[in-house]
Tab-separated table of C-alpha atoms in Angstrom:
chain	number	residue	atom	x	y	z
A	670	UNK	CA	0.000	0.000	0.000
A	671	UNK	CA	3.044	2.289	0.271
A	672	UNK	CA	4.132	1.855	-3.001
A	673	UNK	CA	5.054	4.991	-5.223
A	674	UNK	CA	3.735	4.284	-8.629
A	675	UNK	CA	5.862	7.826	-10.067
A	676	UNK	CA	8.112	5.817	-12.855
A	677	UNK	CA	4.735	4.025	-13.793
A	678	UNK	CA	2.330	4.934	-16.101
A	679	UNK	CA	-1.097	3.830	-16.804
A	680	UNK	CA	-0.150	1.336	-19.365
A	681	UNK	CA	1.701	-0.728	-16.308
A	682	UNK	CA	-1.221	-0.055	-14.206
A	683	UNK	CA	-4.046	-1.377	-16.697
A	684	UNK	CA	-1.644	-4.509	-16.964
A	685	UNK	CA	-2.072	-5.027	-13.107
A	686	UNK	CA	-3.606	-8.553	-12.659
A	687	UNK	CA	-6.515	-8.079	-9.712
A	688	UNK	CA	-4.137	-9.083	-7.046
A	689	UNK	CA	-1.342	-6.468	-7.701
A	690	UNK	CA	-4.007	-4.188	-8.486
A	691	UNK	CA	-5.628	-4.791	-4.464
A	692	UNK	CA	-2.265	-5.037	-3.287
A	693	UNK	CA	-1.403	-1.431	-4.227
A	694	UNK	CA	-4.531	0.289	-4.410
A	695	UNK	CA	-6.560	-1.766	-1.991
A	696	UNK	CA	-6.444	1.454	0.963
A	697	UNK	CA	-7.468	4.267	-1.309
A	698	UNK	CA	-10.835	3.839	0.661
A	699	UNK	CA	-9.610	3.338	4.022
A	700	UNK	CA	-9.798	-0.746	5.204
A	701	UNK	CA	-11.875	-1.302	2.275
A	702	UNK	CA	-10.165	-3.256	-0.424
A	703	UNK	CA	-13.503	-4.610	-2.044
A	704	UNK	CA	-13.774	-1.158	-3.781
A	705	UNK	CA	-10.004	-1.366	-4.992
A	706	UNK	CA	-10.903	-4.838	-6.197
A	707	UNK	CA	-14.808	-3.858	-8.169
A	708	UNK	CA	-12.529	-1.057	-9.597
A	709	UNK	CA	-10.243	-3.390	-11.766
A	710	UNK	CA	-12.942	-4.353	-13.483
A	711	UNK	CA	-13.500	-1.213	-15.101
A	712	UNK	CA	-9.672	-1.100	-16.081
A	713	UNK	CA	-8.155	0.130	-18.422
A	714	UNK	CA	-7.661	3.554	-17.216
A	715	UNK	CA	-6.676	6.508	-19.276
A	716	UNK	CA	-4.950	8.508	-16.088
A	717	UNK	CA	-4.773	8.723	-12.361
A	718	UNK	CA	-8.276	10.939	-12.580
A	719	UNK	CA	-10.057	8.542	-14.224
A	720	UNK	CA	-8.956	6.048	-12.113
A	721	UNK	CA	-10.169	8.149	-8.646
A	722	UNK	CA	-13.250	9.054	-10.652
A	723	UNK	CA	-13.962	5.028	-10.557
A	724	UNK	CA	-13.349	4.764	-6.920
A	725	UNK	CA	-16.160	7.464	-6.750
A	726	UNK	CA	-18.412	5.965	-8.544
A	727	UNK	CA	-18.255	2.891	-6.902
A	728	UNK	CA	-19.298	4.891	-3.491
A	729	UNK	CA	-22.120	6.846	-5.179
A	730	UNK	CA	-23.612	3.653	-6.678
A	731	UNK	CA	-23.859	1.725	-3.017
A	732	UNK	CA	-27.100	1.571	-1.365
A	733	UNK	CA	-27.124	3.670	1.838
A	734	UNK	CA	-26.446	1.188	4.426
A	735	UNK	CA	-22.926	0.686	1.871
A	736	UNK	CA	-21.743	4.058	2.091
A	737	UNK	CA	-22.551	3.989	5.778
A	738	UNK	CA	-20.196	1.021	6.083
A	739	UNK	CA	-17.601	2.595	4.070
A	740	UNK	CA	-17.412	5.496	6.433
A	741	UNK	CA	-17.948	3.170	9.168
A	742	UNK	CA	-14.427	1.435	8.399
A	743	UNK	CA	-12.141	4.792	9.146
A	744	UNK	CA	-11.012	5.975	12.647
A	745	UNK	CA	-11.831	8.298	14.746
A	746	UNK	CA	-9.572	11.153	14.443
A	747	UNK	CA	-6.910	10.823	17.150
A	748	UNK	CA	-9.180	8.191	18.682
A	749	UNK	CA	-8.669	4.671	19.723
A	750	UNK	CA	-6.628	3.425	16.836
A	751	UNK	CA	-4.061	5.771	17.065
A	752	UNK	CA	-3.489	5.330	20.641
A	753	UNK	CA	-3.520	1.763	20.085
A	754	UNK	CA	-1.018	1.607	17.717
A	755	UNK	CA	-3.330	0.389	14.981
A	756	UNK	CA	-3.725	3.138	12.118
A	757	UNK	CA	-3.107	2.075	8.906
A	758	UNK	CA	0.427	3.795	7.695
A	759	UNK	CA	-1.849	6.509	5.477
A	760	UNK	CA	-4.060	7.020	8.210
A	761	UNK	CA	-1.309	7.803	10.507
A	762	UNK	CA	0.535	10.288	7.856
A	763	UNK	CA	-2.555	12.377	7.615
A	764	UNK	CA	-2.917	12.369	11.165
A	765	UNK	CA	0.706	13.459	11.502
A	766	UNK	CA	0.418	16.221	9.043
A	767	UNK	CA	-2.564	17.337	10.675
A	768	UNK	CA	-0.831	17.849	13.756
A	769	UNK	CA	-2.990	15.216	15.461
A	770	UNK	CA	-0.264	13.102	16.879
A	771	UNK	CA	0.268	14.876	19.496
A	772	UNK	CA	-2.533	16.454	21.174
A	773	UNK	CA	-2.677	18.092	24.573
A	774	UNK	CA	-4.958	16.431	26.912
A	775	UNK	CA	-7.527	18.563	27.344
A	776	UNK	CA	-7.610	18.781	23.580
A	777	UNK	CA	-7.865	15.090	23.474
A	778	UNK	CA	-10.779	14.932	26.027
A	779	UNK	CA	-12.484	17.203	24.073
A	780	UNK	CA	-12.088	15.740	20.719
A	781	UNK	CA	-12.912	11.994	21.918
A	782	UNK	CA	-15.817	14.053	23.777
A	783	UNK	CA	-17.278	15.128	20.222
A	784	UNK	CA	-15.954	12.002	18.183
A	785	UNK	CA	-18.422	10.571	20.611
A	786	UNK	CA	-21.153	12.611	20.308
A	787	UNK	CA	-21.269	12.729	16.125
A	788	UNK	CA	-21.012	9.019	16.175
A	789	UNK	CA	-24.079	8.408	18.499
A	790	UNK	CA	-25.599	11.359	16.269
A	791	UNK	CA	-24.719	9.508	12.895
A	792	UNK	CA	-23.943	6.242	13.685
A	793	UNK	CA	-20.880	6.262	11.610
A	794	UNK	CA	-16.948	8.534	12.376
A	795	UNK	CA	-16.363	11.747	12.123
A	796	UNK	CA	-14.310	11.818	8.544
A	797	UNK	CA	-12.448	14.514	7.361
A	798	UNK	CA	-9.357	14.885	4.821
A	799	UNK	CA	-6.858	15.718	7.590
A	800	UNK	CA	-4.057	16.677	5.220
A	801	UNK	CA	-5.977	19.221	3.899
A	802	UNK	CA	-6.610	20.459	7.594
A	803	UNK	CA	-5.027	21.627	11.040
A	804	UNK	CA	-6.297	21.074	14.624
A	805	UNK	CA	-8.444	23.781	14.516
A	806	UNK	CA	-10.044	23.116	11.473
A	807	UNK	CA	-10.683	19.806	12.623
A	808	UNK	CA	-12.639	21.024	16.282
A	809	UNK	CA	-14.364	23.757	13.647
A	810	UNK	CA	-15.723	21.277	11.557
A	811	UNK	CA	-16.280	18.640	13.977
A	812	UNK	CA	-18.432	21.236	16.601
A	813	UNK	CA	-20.082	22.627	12.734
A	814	UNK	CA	-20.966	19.051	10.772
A	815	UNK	CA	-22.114	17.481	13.944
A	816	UNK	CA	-25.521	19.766	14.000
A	817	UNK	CA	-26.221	19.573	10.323
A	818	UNK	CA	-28.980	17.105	8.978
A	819	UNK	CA	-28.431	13.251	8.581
A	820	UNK	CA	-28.859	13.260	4.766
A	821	UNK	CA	-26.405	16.715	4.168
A	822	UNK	CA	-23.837	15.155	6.818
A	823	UNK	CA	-24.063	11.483	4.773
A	824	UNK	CA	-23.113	13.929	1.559
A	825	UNK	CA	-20.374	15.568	3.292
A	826	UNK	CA	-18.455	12.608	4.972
A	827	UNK	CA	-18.609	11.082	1.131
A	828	UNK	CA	-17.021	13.934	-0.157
A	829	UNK	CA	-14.793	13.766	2.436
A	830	UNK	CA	-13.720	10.110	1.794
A	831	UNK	CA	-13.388	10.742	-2.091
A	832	UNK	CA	-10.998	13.631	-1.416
A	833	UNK	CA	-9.057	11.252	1.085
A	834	UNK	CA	-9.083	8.667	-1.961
A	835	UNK	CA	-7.538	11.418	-4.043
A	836	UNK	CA	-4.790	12.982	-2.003
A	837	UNK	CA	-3.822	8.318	-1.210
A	838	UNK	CA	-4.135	8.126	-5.490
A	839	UNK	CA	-1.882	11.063	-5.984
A	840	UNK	CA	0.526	10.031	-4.118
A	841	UNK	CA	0.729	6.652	-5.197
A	842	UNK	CA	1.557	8.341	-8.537
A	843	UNK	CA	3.857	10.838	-7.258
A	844	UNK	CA	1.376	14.166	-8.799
A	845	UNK	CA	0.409	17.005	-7.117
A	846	UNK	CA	-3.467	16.851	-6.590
A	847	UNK	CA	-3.831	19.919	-4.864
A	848	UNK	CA	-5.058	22.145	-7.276
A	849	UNK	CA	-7.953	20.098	-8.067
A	850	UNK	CA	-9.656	19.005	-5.401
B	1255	UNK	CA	-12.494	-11.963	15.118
B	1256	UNK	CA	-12.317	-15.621	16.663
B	1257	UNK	CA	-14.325	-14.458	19.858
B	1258	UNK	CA	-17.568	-17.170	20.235
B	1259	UNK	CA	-20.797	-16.099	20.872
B	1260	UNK	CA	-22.216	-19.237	22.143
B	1261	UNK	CA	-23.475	-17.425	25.497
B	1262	UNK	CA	-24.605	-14.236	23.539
B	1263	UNK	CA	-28.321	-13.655	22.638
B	1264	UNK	CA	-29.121	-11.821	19.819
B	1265	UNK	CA	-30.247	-8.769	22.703
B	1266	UNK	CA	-26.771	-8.357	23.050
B	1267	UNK	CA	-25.332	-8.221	19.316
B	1268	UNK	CA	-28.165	-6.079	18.854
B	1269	UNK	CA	-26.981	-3.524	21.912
B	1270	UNK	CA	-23.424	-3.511	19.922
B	1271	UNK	CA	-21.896	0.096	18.720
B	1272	UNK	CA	-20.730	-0.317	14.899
B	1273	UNK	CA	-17.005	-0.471	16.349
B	1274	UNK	CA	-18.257	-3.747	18.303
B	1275	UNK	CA	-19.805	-5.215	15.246
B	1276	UNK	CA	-17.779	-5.022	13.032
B	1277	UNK	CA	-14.995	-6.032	15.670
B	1278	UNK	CA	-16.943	-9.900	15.514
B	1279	UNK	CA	-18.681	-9.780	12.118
B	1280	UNK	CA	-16.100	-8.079	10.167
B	1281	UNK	CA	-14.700	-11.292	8.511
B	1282	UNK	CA	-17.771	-13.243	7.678
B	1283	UNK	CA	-17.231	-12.212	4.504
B	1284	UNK	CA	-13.538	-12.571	3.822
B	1285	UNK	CA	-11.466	-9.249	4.210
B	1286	UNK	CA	-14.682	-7.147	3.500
B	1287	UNK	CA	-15.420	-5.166	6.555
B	1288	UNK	CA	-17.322	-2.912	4.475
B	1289	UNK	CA	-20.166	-5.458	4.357
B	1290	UNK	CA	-20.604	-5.973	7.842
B	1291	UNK	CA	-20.426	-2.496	8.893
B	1292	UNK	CA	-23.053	-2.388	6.008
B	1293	UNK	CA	-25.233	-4.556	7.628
B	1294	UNK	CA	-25.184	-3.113	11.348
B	1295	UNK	CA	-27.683	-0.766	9.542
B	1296	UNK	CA	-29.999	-3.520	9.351
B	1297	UNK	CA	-30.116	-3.767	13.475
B	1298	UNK	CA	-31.732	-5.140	15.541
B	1299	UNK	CA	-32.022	-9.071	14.119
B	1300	UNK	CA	-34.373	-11.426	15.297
B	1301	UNK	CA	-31.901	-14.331	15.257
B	1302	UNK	CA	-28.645	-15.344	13.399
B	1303	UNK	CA	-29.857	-16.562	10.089
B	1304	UNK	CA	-31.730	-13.307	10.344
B	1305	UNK	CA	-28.468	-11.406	9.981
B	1306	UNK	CA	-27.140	-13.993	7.661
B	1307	UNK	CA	-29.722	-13.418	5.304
B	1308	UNK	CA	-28.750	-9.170	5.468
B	1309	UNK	CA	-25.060	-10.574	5.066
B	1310	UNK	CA	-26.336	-12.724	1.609
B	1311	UNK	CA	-28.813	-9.312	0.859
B	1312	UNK	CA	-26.127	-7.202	1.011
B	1313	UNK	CA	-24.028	-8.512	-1.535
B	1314	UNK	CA	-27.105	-9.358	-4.179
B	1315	UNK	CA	-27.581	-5.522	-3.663
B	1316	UNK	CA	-24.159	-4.966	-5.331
B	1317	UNK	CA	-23.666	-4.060	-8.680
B	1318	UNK	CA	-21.433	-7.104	-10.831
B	1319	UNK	CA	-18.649	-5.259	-10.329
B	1320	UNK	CA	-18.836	-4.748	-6.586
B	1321	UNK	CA	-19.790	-8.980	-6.428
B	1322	UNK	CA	-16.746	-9.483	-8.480
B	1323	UNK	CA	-15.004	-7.430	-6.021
B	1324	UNK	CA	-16.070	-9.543	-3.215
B	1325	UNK	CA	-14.668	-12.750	-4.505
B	1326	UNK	CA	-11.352	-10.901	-4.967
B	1327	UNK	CA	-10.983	-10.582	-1.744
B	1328	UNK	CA	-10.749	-14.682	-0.986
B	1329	UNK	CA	-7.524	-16.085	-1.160
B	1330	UNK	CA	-6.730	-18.987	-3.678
B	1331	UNK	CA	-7.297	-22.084	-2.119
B	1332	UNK	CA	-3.352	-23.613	-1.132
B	1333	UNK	CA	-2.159	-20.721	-2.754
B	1334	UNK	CA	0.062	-17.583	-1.987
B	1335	UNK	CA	-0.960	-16.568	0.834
B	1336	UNK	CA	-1.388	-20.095	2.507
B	1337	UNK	CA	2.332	-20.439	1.922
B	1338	UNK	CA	2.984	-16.665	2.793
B	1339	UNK	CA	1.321	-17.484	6.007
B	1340	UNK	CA	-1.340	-14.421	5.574
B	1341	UNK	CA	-4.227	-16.499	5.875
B	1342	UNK	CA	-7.141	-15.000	7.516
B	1343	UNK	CA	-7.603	-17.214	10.730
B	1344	UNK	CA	-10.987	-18.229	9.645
B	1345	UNK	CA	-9.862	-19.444	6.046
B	1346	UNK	CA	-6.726	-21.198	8.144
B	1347	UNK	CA	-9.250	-23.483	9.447
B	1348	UNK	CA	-11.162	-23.818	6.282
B	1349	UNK	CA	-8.037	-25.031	5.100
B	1350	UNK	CA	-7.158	-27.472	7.244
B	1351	UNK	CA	-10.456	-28.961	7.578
B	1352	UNK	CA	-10.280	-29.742	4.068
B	1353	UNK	CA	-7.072	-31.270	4.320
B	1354	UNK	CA	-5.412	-28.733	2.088
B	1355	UNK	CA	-2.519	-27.786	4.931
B	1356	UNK	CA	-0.537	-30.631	3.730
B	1357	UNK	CA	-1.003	-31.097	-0.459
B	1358	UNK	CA	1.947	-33.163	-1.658
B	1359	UNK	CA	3.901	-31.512	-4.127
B	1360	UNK	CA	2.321	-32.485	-7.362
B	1361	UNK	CA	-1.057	-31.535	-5.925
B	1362	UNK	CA	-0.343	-28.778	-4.879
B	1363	UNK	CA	1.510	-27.794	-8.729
B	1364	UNK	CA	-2.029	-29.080	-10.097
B	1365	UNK	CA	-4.318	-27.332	-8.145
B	1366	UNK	CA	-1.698	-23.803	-8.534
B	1367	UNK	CA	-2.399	-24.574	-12.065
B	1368	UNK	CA	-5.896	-25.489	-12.182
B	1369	UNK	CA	-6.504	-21.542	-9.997
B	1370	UNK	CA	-4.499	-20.247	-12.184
B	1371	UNK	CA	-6.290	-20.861	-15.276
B	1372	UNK	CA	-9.540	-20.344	-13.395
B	1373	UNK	CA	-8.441	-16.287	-12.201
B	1374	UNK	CA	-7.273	-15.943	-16.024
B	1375	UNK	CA	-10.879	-17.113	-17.111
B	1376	UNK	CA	-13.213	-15.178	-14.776
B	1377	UNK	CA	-11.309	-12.598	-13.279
B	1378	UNK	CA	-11.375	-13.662	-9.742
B	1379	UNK	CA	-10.003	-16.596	-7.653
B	1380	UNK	CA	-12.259	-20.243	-7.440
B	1381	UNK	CA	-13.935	-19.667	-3.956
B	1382	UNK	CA	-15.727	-22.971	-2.571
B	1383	UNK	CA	-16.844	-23.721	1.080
B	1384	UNK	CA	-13.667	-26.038	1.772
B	1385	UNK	CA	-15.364	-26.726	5.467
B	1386	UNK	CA	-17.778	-28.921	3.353
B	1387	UNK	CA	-15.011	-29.958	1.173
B	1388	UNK	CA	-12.646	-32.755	0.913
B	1389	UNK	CA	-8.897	-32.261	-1.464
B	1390	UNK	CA	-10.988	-35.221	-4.063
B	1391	UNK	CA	-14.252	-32.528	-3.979
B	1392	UNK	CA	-12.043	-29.426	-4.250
B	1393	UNK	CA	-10.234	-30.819	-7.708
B	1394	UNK	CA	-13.215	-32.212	-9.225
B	1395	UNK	CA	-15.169	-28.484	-8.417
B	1396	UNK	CA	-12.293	-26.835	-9.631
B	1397	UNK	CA	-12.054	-28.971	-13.260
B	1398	UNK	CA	-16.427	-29.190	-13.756
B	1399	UNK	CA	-16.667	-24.917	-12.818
B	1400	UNK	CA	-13.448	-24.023	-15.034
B	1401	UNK	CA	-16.097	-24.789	-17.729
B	1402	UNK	CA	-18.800	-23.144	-16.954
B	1403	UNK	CA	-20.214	-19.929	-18.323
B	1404	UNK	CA	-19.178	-16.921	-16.692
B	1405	UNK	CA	-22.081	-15.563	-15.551
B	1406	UNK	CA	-23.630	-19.161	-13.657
B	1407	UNK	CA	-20.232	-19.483	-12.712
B	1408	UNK	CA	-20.502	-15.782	-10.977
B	1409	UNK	CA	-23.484	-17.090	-9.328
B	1410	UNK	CA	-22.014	-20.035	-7.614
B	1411	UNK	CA	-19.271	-18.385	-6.612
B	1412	UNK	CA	-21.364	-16.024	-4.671
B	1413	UNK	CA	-23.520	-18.994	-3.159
B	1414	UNK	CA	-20.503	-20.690	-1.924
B	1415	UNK	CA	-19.237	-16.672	-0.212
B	1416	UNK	CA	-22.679	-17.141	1.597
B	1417	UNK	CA	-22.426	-20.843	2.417
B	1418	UNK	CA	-18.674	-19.831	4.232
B	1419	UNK	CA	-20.705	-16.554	5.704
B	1420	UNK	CA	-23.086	-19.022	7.485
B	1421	UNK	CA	-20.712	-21.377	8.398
B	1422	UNK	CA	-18.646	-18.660	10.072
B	1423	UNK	CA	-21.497	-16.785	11.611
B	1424	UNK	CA	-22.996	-20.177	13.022
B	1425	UNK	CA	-19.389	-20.647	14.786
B	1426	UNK	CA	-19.677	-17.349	16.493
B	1427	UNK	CA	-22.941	-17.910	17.863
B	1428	UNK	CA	-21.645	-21.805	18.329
B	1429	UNK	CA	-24.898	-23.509	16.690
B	1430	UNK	CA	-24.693	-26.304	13.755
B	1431	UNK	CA	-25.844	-25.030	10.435
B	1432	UNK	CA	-25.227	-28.228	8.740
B	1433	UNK	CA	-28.647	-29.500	8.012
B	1434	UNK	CA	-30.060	-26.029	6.749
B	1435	UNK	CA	-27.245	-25.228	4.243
């Protein structure tokens, strides 16, 4: 999963039997390698775009209950899994760039205080593209999302997975995404 | 994973938080957490062929590509990850019930070849419920579905993913589903 695909281009990619295929794209949607895996069916690919644009797809085609379950297989944000060791290696880089890693503890009471309180609210994690974020955008957006409407917030965590997917795609390929997302 | 629910009634899987759930249900479908955390939407079940049949409703629901994408997920049967040692406990013991721990060496050459030509026919790897297996019923399966046409062949496979669903959820809740599979 921590593969840099930068010297590869497509044409290696869209030779990819389904098992490489998993192997290195299988986290794009966090713990949730079935999507990696329906995506090689739609292979070939004409870039790294196209290939994110699948993964989307995928998400926006599941029945509710689905996309519930996708969100339902990331973390909390500096919850239990990172102070249990057990973050996947992306999750953990976007926690670190986030500045997450290290919260005061007051700051984590708090945030394991809301975490809480959107997930009995929801019944699915707070999800938000952490790289694209620092602590206090997370506690804004947290304290913000967690009073908007079920169907809006279902929306929003999407989105927010998708962009995840597309900052884990970019790097595989060594590109800069930032402009477009 | 491997935690039995022989003393559990269904009062208390249906008390469980997502985390919880998926926690004991998230391999009843191989390495697809997704599903399970799918299905906790479905809560509360009246017993557990209840939830099974949410498990098997679930993946009906999918579009081809996401069924495909489910059956990628299942390791080849004595394959590479057998001999990696990156079995999944529960298809560890699928494997050794069926006596396919200890292939000789031109067995196991045959059946690498027979799954082989299998994942290069349909795109995924030949998935059979081995606990109801023997090594004679696994090569004979193997050589009669080879031929079959891709989409009945998609079928099966899918009815043997909910045959090893049943036969994992009925070990968790430590009842025999032999006479209703």
């Amino acid at each position: 999963m921590s593969r840099c695909l930068q010297a590869m281009d497509m044409g290696k990619v869209n030779s990819m039997d389904f098992r490489e295929f998993v192997e290195v794209f299988g986290n794009v949607i966090e713990r949730c390698p079935l999507i990696a895996a329906a995506v090689w069916s739609q292979s070939p690919f004409s870039d790294w775009e196209d290939l994110a644009r699948h993964f989307s797809a995928f998400i926006d085609a599941l029945p509710q209950s689905g996309q519930e379950g996708v969100l339902r297989c990331y973390p909390d944000l500096a919850g239990h899994e990172l102070h249990q060791g057990t973050l996947t290696a992306e999750s953990q880089r976007e926690h670190s760039v986030a500045g997450l890693m290290s919260l005061g503890a007051n700051e984590g009471l708090r945030l394991a205080e809301l975490n809480s309180q959107y997930r009995a609210r929801f019944g699915f994690p707070f999800v938000l593209a952490a790289r694209l974020s620092d602590r206090e955008t997370v506690f804004r957006e947290l304290e913000r999302r967690l009073h908007c409407p079920s169907a809006l917030e279902l929306r929003t965590a999407l989105g927010e997975v998708k962009k995840i997917g597309r900052l884990r795609l970019a790097d595989l390929f060594g590109v800069d995404p930032a402009a477009r997302l």
